[in-house]
Amino acid sequence: DTEVTQTPKHLVMGMTNKKSLKCEQHMGHRAMYWYKQKAKKPPELMFVYSYEKLSINESVPSRFSPECPNSSLLNLHLHALQPEDSALYLCASSLKTAGTEAFFGQGTRLTVV
Amino acid sequence: GESVGLHLPTLSVQEGDNSIINCAYSNSASDYFIWYKQESGKGPQFIIDIRSNMDKRQGQRVTVLLNKTVKHLSLQIAATQPGDSAVYFCAESHLGTDKLIFGTGTRLQVFP
């Protein structure tokens, strides 16, 4: 199994809503990542978890809150988002950070209205 | 700061020709590089990687070349097919950081 599974595939939410994005992998990877991708742009790193601990927060606004309940799961909790937060949110995992192949999920297309 | 960028935003090639996609990076500490392919509406798909102790690595129809002197890497696709049409990104990381940073991307268009 070399899959990273993200749910939901699409999400529309209002600016006062609270929602969560979910990511799951069963490859035994110990590093997991959240990226944000706007149209025609490269993925931008948001967060990195290493062995279930947050190792990198790329100055992401607090309305985005990551969580890593266990080594297979990664969540991104969303609250009070802005329309400019609309993007494709990508989850990835790798055996370990730095210098190992990272596998990506298909992403969640988020629209904030 | 760190940056990984590409020289050409769009590359158009004829089916059957070879394609070369280039990438420049600025962080001399980078020691691991990955090429990804991203089709419309999908997540990036791993193509091939290379470590800084290598100059060249080959896969199926693809070759990555790394020139550390000028901080440049390239992806060569042999006998380009319509299914190769996508956006290609290079990404880099280095030991001592947990970051995987993407370059700006090149769109490859294959025409018959």
PDB file of N, CA and C in Angstrom, chain A residues 9-99:
ATOM      1  N   LYS A   9     -12.615  15.059  -0.574  1.00  0.00           N
ATOM      2  CA  LYS A   9     -11.975  15.493  -1.809  1.00  0.00           C
ATOM      3  C   LYS A   9     -12.304  16.954  -2.110  1.00  0.00           C
ATOM      4  N   HIS A  10     -13.518  17.339  -1.757  1.00  0.00           N
ATOM      5  CA  HIS A  10     -13.960  18.717  -1.959  1.00  0.00           C
ATOM      6  C   HIS A  10     -14.636  19.188  -0.678  1.00  0.00           C
ATOM      7  N   LEU A  11     -14.471  20.487  -0.382  1.00  0.00           N
ATOM      8  CA  LEU A  11     -15.102  21.054   0.801  1.00  0.00           C
ATOM      9  C   LEU A  11     -15.422  22.516   0.535  1.00  0.00           C
ATOM     10  N   VAL A  12     -16.667  22.871   0.795  1.00  0.00           N
ATOM     11  CA  VAL A  12     -17.086  24.271   0.737  1.00  0.00           C
ATOM     12  C   VAL A  12     -17.489  24.663   2.142  1.00  0.00           C
ATOM     13  N   MET A  13     -16.939  25.740   2.646  1.00  0.00           N
ATOM     14  CA  MET A  13     -17.254  26.155   4.004  1.00  0.00           C
ATOM     15  C   MET A  13     -17.386  27.668   4.088  1.00  0.00           C
ATOM     16  N   GLY A  14     -18.239  28.106   5.014  1.00  0.00           N
ATOM     17  CA  GLY A  14     -18.391  29.519   5.260  1.00  0.00           C
ATOM     18  C   GLY A  14     -17.313  30.030   6.192  1.00  0.00           C
ATOM     19  N   MET A  15     -17.187  31.324   6.260  1.00  0.00           N
ATOM     20  CA  MET A  15     -16.110  31.924   7.038  1.00  0.00           C
ATOM     21  C   MET A  15     -16.291  31.736   8.543  1.00  0.00           C
ATOM     22  N   THR A  16     -17.477  31.369   8.972  1.00  0.00           N
ATOM     23  CA  THR A  16     -17.690  31.144  10.404  1.00  0.00           C
ATOM     24  C   THR A  16     -17.694  29.658  10.761  1.00  0.00           C
ATOM     25  N   ASN A  17     -17.527  28.816   9.771  1.00  0.00           N
ATOM     26  CA  ASN A  17     -17.581  27.375  10.008  1.00  0.00           C
ATOM     27  C   ASN A  17     -16.298  26.844  10.638  1.00  0.00           C
ATOM     28  N   LYS A  18     -16.414  25.652  11.242  1.00  0.00           N
ATOM     29  CA  LYS A  18     -15.269  24.868  11.667  1.00  0.00           C
ATOM     30  C   LYS A  18     -15.320  23.535  10.932  1.00  0.00           C
ATOM     31  N   LYS A  19     -14.238  23.191  10.289  1.00  0.00           N
ATOM     32  CA  LYS A  19     -14.164  21.927   9.569  1.00  0.00           C
ATOM     33  C   LYS A  19     -12.782  21.320   9.772  1.00  0.00           C
ATOM     34  N   SER A  20     -12.656  20.051   9.376  1.00  0.00           N
ATOM     35  CA  SER A  20     -11.362  19.380   9.476  1.00  0.00           C
ATOM     36  C   SER A  20     -11.052  18.615   8.206  1.00  0.00           C
ATOM     37  N   LEU A  21      -9.791  18.656   7.818  1.00  0.00           N
ATOM     38  CA  LEU A  21      -9.295  17.826   6.732  1.00  0.00           C
ATOM     39  C   LEU A  21      -8.553  16.650   7.354  1.00  0.00           C
ATOM     40  N   LYS A  22      -8.698  15.500   6.689  1.00  0.00           N
ATOM     41  CA  LYS A  22      -8.073  14.306   7.234  1.00  0.00           C
ATOM     42  C   LYS A  22      -7.134  13.675   6.228  1.00  0.00           C
ATOM     43  N   CYS A  23      -6.097  13.045   6.743  1.00  0.00           N
ATOM     44  CA  CYS A  23      -5.079  12.394   5.932  1.00  0.00           C
ATOM     45  C   CYS A  23      -4.669  11.108   6.634  1.00  0.00           C
ATOM     46  N   GLU A  24      -4.505  10.047   5.849  1.00  0.00           N
ATOM     47  CA  GLU A  24      -4.175   8.754   6.432  1.00  0.00           C
ATOM     48  C   GLU A  24      -3.171   8.024   5.543  1.00  0.00           C
ATOM     49  N   GLN A  25      -2.212   7.381   6.174  1.00  0.00           N
ATOM     50  CA  GLN A  25      -1.271   6.526   5.445  1.00  0.00           C
ATOM     51  C   GLN A  25      -0.940   5.321   6.289  1.00  0.00           C
ATOM     52  N   HIS A  26      -0.702   4.199   5.616  1.00  0.00           N
ATOM     53  CA  HIS A  26      -0.381   2.954   6.311  1.00  0.00           C
ATOM     54  C   HIS A  26       0.905   2.369   5.762  1.00  0.00           C
ATOM     55  N   MET A  27       1.853   3.240   5.488  1.00  0.00           N
ATOM     56  CA  MET A  27       3.145   2.803   4.965  1.00  0.00           C
ATOM     57  C   MET A  27       4.211   2.767   6.054  1.00  0.00           C
ATOM     58  N   GLY A  28       3.821   3.072   7.282  1.00  0.00           N
ATOM     59  CA  GLY A  28       4.799   3.110   8.364  1.00  0.00           C
ATOM     60  C   GLY A  28       5.680   4.347   8.333  1.00  0.00           C
ATOM     61  N   HIS A  29       5.226   5.366   7.582  1.00  0.00           N
ATOM     62  CA  HIS A  29       6.002   6.598   7.499  1.00  0.00           C
ATOM     63  C   HIS A  29       5.898   7.371   8.801  1.00  0.00           C
ATOM     64  N   ARG A  30       6.995   8.020   9.198  1.00  0.00           N
ATOM     65  CA  ARG A  30       7.006   8.729  10.466  1.00  0.00           C
ATOM     66  C   ARG A  30       7.046  10.239  10.280  1.00  0.00           C
ATOM     67  N   ALA A  31       7.054  10.695   9.037  1.00  0.00           N
ATOM     68  CA  ALA A  31       6.983  12.126   8.758  1.00  0.00           C
ATOM     69  C   ALA A  31       5.735  12.392   7.935  1.00  0.00           C
ATOM     70  N   MET A  32       5.002  13.427   8.296  1.00  0.00           N
ATOM     71  CA  MET A  32       3.795  13.798   7.555  1.00  0.00           C
ATOM     72  C   MET A  32       3.763  15.309   7.403  1.00  0.00           C
ATOM     73  N   TYR A  33       3.218  15.722   6.271  1.00  0.00           N
ATOM     74  CA  TYR A  33       3.297  17.129   5.866  1.00  0.00           C
ATOM     75  C   TYR A  33       1.917  17.649   5.428  1.00  0.00           C
ATOM     76  N   TRP A  34       1.702  18.935   5.656  1.00  0.00           N
ATOM     77  CA  TRP A  34       0.590  19.652   5.022  1.00  0.00           C
ATOM     78  C   TRP A  34       1.169  20.726   4.113  1.00  0.00           C
ATOM     79  N   TYR A  35       0.631  20.768   2.884  1.00  0.00           N
ATOM     80  CA  TYR A  35       0.972  21.796   1.910  1.00  0.00           C
ATOM     81  C   TYR A  35      -0.305  22.481   1.450  1.00  0.00           C
ATOM     82  N   LYS A  36      -0.139  23.733   1.045  1.00  0.00           N
ATOM     83  CA  LYS A  36      -1.222  24.496   0.425  1.00  0.00           C
ATOM     84  C   LYS A  36      -0.789  24.822  -0.998  1.00  0.00           C
ATOM     85  N   GLN A  37      -1.700  24.627  -1.958  1.00  0.00           N
ATOM     86  CA  GLN A  37      -1.361  24.918  -3.346  1.00  0.00           C
ATOM     87  C   GLN A  37      -2.446  25.763  -3.992  1.00  0.00           C
ATOM     88  N   LYS A  38      -2.059  26.941  -4.438  1.00  0.00           N
ATOM     89  CA  LYS A  38      -2.955  27.790  -5.207  1.00  0.00           C
ATOM     90  C   LYS A  38      -2.777  27.432  -6.691  1.00  0.00           C
ATOM     91  N   ALA A  39      -3.760  27.874  -7.483  1.00  0.00           N
ATOM     92  CA  ALA A  39      -3.753  27.544  -8.913  1.00  0.00           C
ATOM     93  C   ALA A  39      -2.472  28.045  -9.589  1.00  0.00           C
ATOM     94  N   LYS A  40      -1.871  27.177 -10.390  1.00  0.00           N
ATOM     95  CA  LYS A  40      -0.678  27.482 -11.185  1.00  0.00           C
ATOM     96  C   LYS A  40       0.528  27.851 -10.337  1.00  0.00           C
ATOM     97  N   LYS A  41       0.530  27.421  -9.075  1.00  0.00           N
ATOM     98  CA  LYS A  41       1.654  27.681  -8.178  1.00  0.00           C
ATOM     99  C   LYS A  41       2.172  26.367  -7.613  1.00  0.00           C
ATOM    100  N   PRO A  42       3.402  26.358  -7.114  1.00  0.00           N
ATOM    101  CA  PRO A  42       3.898  25.126  -6.483  1.00  0.00           C
ATOM    102  C   PRO A  42       3.283  24.946  -5.100  1.00  0.00           C
ATOM    103  N   PRO A  43       3.293  23.724  -4.597  1.00  0.00           N
ATOM    104  CA  PRO A  43       2.854  23.503  -3.215  1.00  0.00           C
ATOM    105  C   PRO A  43       3.729  24.291  -2.242  1.00  0.00           C
ATOM    106  N   GLU A  44       3.079  24.905  -1.256  1.00  0.00           N
ATOM    107  CA  GLU A  44       3.786  25.661  -0.220  1.00  0.00           C
ATOM    108  C   GLU A  44       3.692  24.901   1.096  1.00  0.00           C
ATOM    109  N   LEU A  45       4.824  24.665   1.711  1.00  0.00           N
ATOM    110  CA  LEU A  45       4.854  23.924   2.962  1.00  0.00           C
ATOM    111  C   LEU A  45       4.161  24.714   4.066  1.00  0.00           C
ATOM    112  N   MET A  46       3.311  23.994   4.820  1.00  0.00           N
ATOM    113  CA  MET A  46       2.639  24.610   5.967  1.00  0.00           C
ATOM    114  C   MET A  46       3.185  24.036   7.270  1.00  0.00           C
ATOM    115  N   PHE A  47       3.060  22.721   7.416  1.00  0.00           N
ATOM    116  CA  PHE A  47       3.445  22.052   8.657  1.00  0.00           C
ATOM    117  C   PHE A  47       4.180  20.754   8.329  1.00  0.00           C
ATOM    118  N   VAL A  48       5.072  20.375   9.270  1.00  0.00           N
ATOM    119  CA  VAL A  48       5.722  19.073   9.216  1.00  0.00           C
ATOM    120  C   VAL A  48       5.618  18.424  10.589  1.00  0.00           C
ATOM    121  N   TYR A  49       5.202  17.164  10.593  1.00  0.00           N
ATOM    122  CA  TYR A  49       5.222  16.349  11.797  1.00  0.00           C
ATOM    123  C   TYR A  49       6.278  15.267  11.628  1.00  0.00           C
ATOM    124  N   SER A  50       7.080  15.119  12.667  1.00  0.00           N
ATOM    125  CA  SER A  50       8.093  14.079  12.680  1.00  0.00           C
ATOM    126  C   SER A  50       7.894  13.243  13.933  1.00  0.00           C
ATOM    127  N   TYR A  51       7.625  11.956  13.758  1.00  0.00           N
ATOM    128  CA  TYR A  51       7.337  11.070  14.891  1.00  0.00           C
ATOM    129  C   TYR A  51       6.252  11.664  15.781  1.00  0.00           C
ATOM    130  N   GLU A  52       5.197  12.090  15.137  1.00  0.00           N
ATOM    131  CA  GLU A  52       3.982  12.623  15.757  1.00  0.00           C
ATOM    132  C   GLU A  52       4.178  13.936  16.507  1.00  0.00           C
ATOM    133  N   LYS A  53       5.321  14.549  16.338  1.00  0.00           N
ATOM    134  CA  LYS A  53       5.552  15.844  16.969  1.00  0.00           C
ATOM    135  C   LYS A  53       5.686  16.908  15.877  1.00  0.00           C
ATOM    136  N   LEU A  54       5.108  18.073  16.142  1.00  0.00           N
ATOM    137  CA  LEU A  54       5.201  19.167  15.197  1.00  0.00           C
ATOM    138  C   LEU A  54       6.644  19.673  15.151  1.00  0.00           C
ATOM    139  N   SER A  55       7.262  19.583  13.987  1.00  0.00           N
ATOM    140  CA  SER A  55       8.655  20.024  13.892  1.00  0.00           C
ATOM    141  C   SER A  55       8.791  21.336  13.115  1.00  0.00           C
ATOM    142  N   ILE A  56       7.837  21.603  12.239  1.00  0.00           N
ATOM    143  CA  ILE A  56       7.896  22.838  11.465  1.00  0.00           C
ATOM    144  C   ILE A  56       6.495  23.445  11.339  1.00  0.00           C
ATOM    145  N   ASN A  57       6.408  24.723  11.617  1.00  0.00           N
ATOM    146  CA  ASN A  57       5.224  25.533  11.339  1.00  0.00           C
ATOM    147  C   ASN A  57       5.752  26.721  10.544  1.00  0.00           C
ATOM    148  N   GLU A  58       5.380  26.784   9.274  1.00  0.00           N
ATOM    149  CA  GLU A  58       5.901  27.836   8.401  1.00  0.00           C
ATOM    150  C   GLU A  58       5.109  29.129   8.564  1.00  0.00           C
ATOM    151  N   SER A  59       5.022  29.596   9.809  1.00  0.00           N
ATOM    152  CA  SER A  59       4.325  30.860  10.107  1.00  0.00           C
ATOM    153  C   SER A  59       2.909  30.859   9.561  1.00  0.00           C
ATOM    154  N   VAL A  60       2.230  29.746   9.767  1.00  0.00           N
ATOM    155  CA  VAL A  60       0.858  29.608   9.286  1.00  0.00           C
ATOM    156  C   VAL A  60      -0.096  30.274  10.278  1.00  0.00           C
ATOM    157  N   PRO A  61      -1.100  31.008   9.794  1.00  0.00           N
ATOM    158  CA  PRO A  61      -2.064  31.650  10.705  1.00  0.00           C
ATOM    159  C   PRO A  61      -2.744  30.632  11.608  1.00  0.00           C
ATOM    160  N   SER A  62      -3.101  31.083  12.804  1.00  0.00           N
ATOM    161  CA  SER A  62      -3.659  30.175  13.806  1.00  0.00           C
ATOM    162  C   SER A  62      -5.037  29.643  13.435  1.00  0.00           C
ATOM    163  N   ARG A  63      -5.655  30.171  12.405  1.00  0.00           N
ATOM    164  CA  ARG A  63      -6.942  29.627  11.967  1.00  0.00           C
ATOM    165  C   ARG A  63      -6.766  28.229  11.343  1.00  0.00           C
ATOM    166  N   PHE A  64      -5.509  27.855  11.091  1.00  0.00           N
ATOM    167  CA  PHE A  64      -5.168  26.497  10.664  1.00  0.00           C
ATOM    168  C   PHE A  64      -4.501  25.801  11.853  1.00  0.00           C
ATOM    169  N   SER A  65      -5.043  24.686  12.282  1.00  0.00           N
ATOM    170  CA  SER A  65      -4.507  23.992  13.447  1.00  0.00           C
ATOM    171  C   SER A  65      -4.262  22.526  13.105  1.00  0.00           C
ATOM    172  N   PRO A  66      -3.005  22.105  13.033  1.00  0.00           N
ATOM    173  CA  PRO A  66      -2.732  20.708  12.701  1.00  0.00           C
ATOM    174  C   PRO A  66      -2.790  19.827  13.937  1.00  0.00           C
ATOM    175  N   GLU A  67      -3.003  18.530  13.660  1.00  0.00           N
ATOM    176  CA  GLU A  67      -3.030  17.549  14.736  1.00  0.00           C
ATOM    177  C   GLU A  67      -2.560  16.220  14.188  1.00  0.00           C
ATOM    178  N   CYS A  68      -1.759  15.512  14.953  1.00  0.00           N
ATOM    179  CA  CYS A  68      -1.287  14.191  14.541  1.00  0.00           C
ATOM    180  C   CYS A  68      -1.630  13.202  15.643  1.00  0.00           C
ATOM    181  N   PRO A  69      -2.835  12.603  15.600  1.00  0.00           N
ATOM    182  CA  PRO A  69      -3.277  11.718  16.696  1.00  0.00           C
ATOM    183  C   PRO A  69      -2.427  10.459  16.848  1.00  0.00           C
ATOM    184  N   ASN A  70      -1.928   9.944  15.731  1.00  0.00           N
ATOM    185  CA  ASN A  70      -1.026   8.793  15.769  1.00  0.00           C
ATOM    186  C   ASN A  70      -0.184   8.778  14.501  1.00  0.00           C
ATOM    187  N   SER A  71       0.655   7.793  14.362  1.00  0.00           N
ATOM    188  CA  SER A  71       1.619   7.803  13.263  1.00  0.00           C
ATOM    189  C   SER A  71       0.978   7.637  11.896  1.00  0.00           C
ATOM    190  N   SER A  72      -0.293   7.241  11.844  1.00  0.00           N
ATOM    191  CA  SER A  72      -0.947   7.031  10.553  1.00  0.00           C
ATOM    192  C   SER A  72      -1.869   8.167  10.147  1.00  0.00           C
ATOM    193  N   LEU A  73      -2.198   9.043  11.077  1.00  0.00           N
ATOM    194  CA  LEU A  73      -3.234  10.042  10.831  1.00  0.00           C
ATOM    195  C   LEU A  73      -2.698  11.459  10.996  1.00  0.00           C
ATOM    196  N   LEU A  74      -3.204  12.329  10.151  1.00  0.00           N
ATOM    197  CA  LEU A  74      -2.866  13.742  10.242  1.00  0.00           C
ATOM    198  C   LEU A  74      -4.132  14.527   9.935  1.00  0.00           C
ATOM    199  N   ASN A  75      -4.454  15.474  10.808  1.00  0.00           N
ATOM    200  CA  ASN A  75      -5.632  16.308  10.607  1.00  0.00           C
ATOM    201  C   ASN A  75      -5.216  17.761  10.445  1.00  0.00           C
ATOM    202  N   LEU A  76      -6.089  18.517   9.784  1.00  0.00           N
ATOM    203  CA  LEU A  76      -5.913  19.960   9.709  1.00  0.00           C
ATOM    204  C   LEU A  76      -7.254  20.581  10.052  1.00  0.00           C
ATOM    205  N   HIS A  77      -7.309  21.218  11.229  1.00  0.00           N
ATOM    206  CA  HIS A  77      -8.548  21.829  11.694  1.00  0.00           C
ATOM    207  C   HIS A  77      -8.607  23.267  11.194  1.00  0.00           C
ATOM    208  N   LEU A  78      -9.785  23.617  10.687  1.00  0.00           N
ATOM    209  CA  LEU A  78      -9.975  24.914  10.036  1.00  0.00           C
ATOM    210  C   LEU A  78     -11.038  25.706  10.791  1.00  0.00           C
ATOM    211  N   HIS A  79     -10.757  26.961  11.044  1.00  0.00           N
ATOM    212  CA  HIS A  79     -11.737  27.788  11.766  1.00  0.00           C
ATOM    213  C   HIS A  79     -11.572  29.237  11.350  1.00  0.00           C
ATOM    214  N   ALA A  80     -12.708  29.869  11.038  1.00  0.00           N
ATOM    215  CA  ALA A  80     -12.711  31.291  10.688  1.00  0.00           C
ATOM    216  C   ALA A  80     -11.794  31.588   9.515  1.00  0.00           C
ATOM    217  N   LEU A  81     -11.916  30.779   8.471  1.00  0.00           N
ATOM    218  CA  LEU A  81     -11.073  30.987   7.297  1.00  0.00           C
ATOM    219  C   LEU A  81     -11.563  32.162   6.466  1.00  0.00           C
ATOM    220  N   GLN A  82     -10.674  32.621   5.599  1.00  0.00           N
ATOM    221  CA  GLN A  82     -10.956  33.720   4.696  1.00  0.00           C
ATOM    222  C   GLN A  82     -11.064  33.183   3.255  1.00  0.00           C
ATOM    223  N   PRO A  83     -11.737  33.915   2.379  1.00  0.00           N
ATOM    224  CA  PRO A  83     -11.838  33.445   0.987  1.00  0.00           C
ATOM    225  C   PRO A  83     -10.480  33.186   0.344  1.00  0.00           C
ATOM    226  N   GLU A  84      -9.465  33.939   0.740  1.00  0.00           N
ATOM    227  CA  GLU A  84      -8.125  33.743   0.150  1.00  0.00           C
ATOM    228  C   GLU A  84      -7.464  32.441   0.598  1.00  0.00           C
ATOM    229  N   ASP A  85      -8.076  31.776   1.564  1.00  0.00           N
ATOM    230  CA  ASP A  85      -7.583  30.462   1.990  1.00  0.00           C
ATOM    231  C   ASP A  85      -8.061  29.340   1.065  1.00  0.00           C
ATOM    232  N   SER A  86      -8.926  29.682   0.137  1.00  0.00           N
ATOM    233  CA  SER A  86      -9.382  28.694  -0.846  1.00  0.00           C
ATOM    234  C   SER A  86      -8.178  28.204  -1.643  1.00  0.00           C
ATOM    235  N   ALA A  87      -8.019  26.882  -1.698  1.00  0.00           N
ATOM    236  CA  ALA A  87      -6.836  26.296  -2.350  1.00  0.00           C
ATOM    237  C   ALA A  87      -6.983  24.781  -2.332  1.00  0.00           C
ATOM    238  N   LEU A  88      -5.989  24.117  -2.919  1.00  0.00           N
ATOM    239  CA  LEU A  88      -5.858  22.668  -2.813  1.00  0.00           C
ATOM    240  C   LEU A  88      -4.923  22.386  -1.640  1.00  0.00           C
ATOM    241  N   TYR A  89      -5.410  21.608  -0.681  1.00  0.00           N
ATOM    242  CA  TYR A  89      -4.592  21.267   0.479  1.00  0.00           C
ATOM    243  C   TYR A  89      -4.102  19.833   0.320  1.00  0.00           C
ATOM    244  N   LEU A  90      -2.787  19.708   0.327  1.00  0.00           N
ATOM    245  CA  LEU A  90      -2.141  18.429   0.056  1.00  0.00           C
ATOM    246  C   LEU A  90      -1.482  17.887   1.311  1.00  0.00           C
ATOM    247  N   CYS A  91      -1.661  16.601   1.517  1.00  0.00           N
ATOM    248  CA  CYS A  91      -0.977  15.898   2.581  1.00  0.00           C
ATOM    249  C   CYS A  91       0.077  15.000   1.950  1.00  0.00           C
ATOM    250  N   ALA A  92       1.198  14.841   2.620  1.00  0.00           N
ATOM    251  CA  ALA A  92       2.247  13.945   2.147  1.00  0.00           C
ATOM    252  C   ALA A  92       2.853  13.211   3.324  1.00  0.00           C
ATOM    253  N   SER A  93       3.505  12.102   3.027  1.00  0.00           N
ATOM    254  CA  SER A  93       4.222  11.376   4.073  1.00  0.00           C
ATOM    255  C   SER A  93       5.524  10.842   3.501  1.00  0.00           C
ATOM    256  N   SER A  94       6.482  10.633   4.375  1.00  0.00           N
ATOM    257  CA  SER A  94       7.740  10.018   3.973  1.00  0.00           C
ATOM    258  C   SER A  94       8.251   9.177   5.131  1.00  0.00           C
ATOM    259  N   LEU A  95       9.145   8.264   4.801  1.00  0.00           N
ATOM    260  CA  LEU A  95       9.659   7.343   5.811  1.00  0.00           C
ATOM    261  C   LEU A  95      10.227   8.118   6.996  1.00  0.00           C
ATOM    262  N   LYS A  96      10.977   9.120   6.684  1.00  0.00           N
ATOM    263  CA  LYS A  96      11.466  10.059   7.681  1.00  0.00           C
ATOM    264  C   LYS A  96      11.643  11.373   6.956  1.00  0.00           C
ATOM    265  N   THR A  97      11.875  12.434   7.658  1.00  0.00           N
ATOM    266  CA  THR A  97      12.045  13.722   7.001  1.00  0.00           C
ATOM    267  C   THR A  97      13.441  13.815   6.397  1.00  0.00           C
ATOM    268  N   ALA A  98      13.614  14.784   5.548  1.00  0.00           N
ATOM    269  CA  ALA A  98      14.903  15.132   4.940  1.00  0.00           C
ATOM    270  C   ALA A  98      15.610  13.959   4.276  1.00  0.00           C
ATOM    271  N   GLY A  99      15.455  13.925   2.975  1.00  0.00           N
ATOM    272  CA  GLY A  99      16.233  12.939   2.246  1.00  0.00           C
ATOM    273  C   GLY A  99      15.535  11.631   2.000  1.00  0.00           C
TER     274      GLY A  99
END
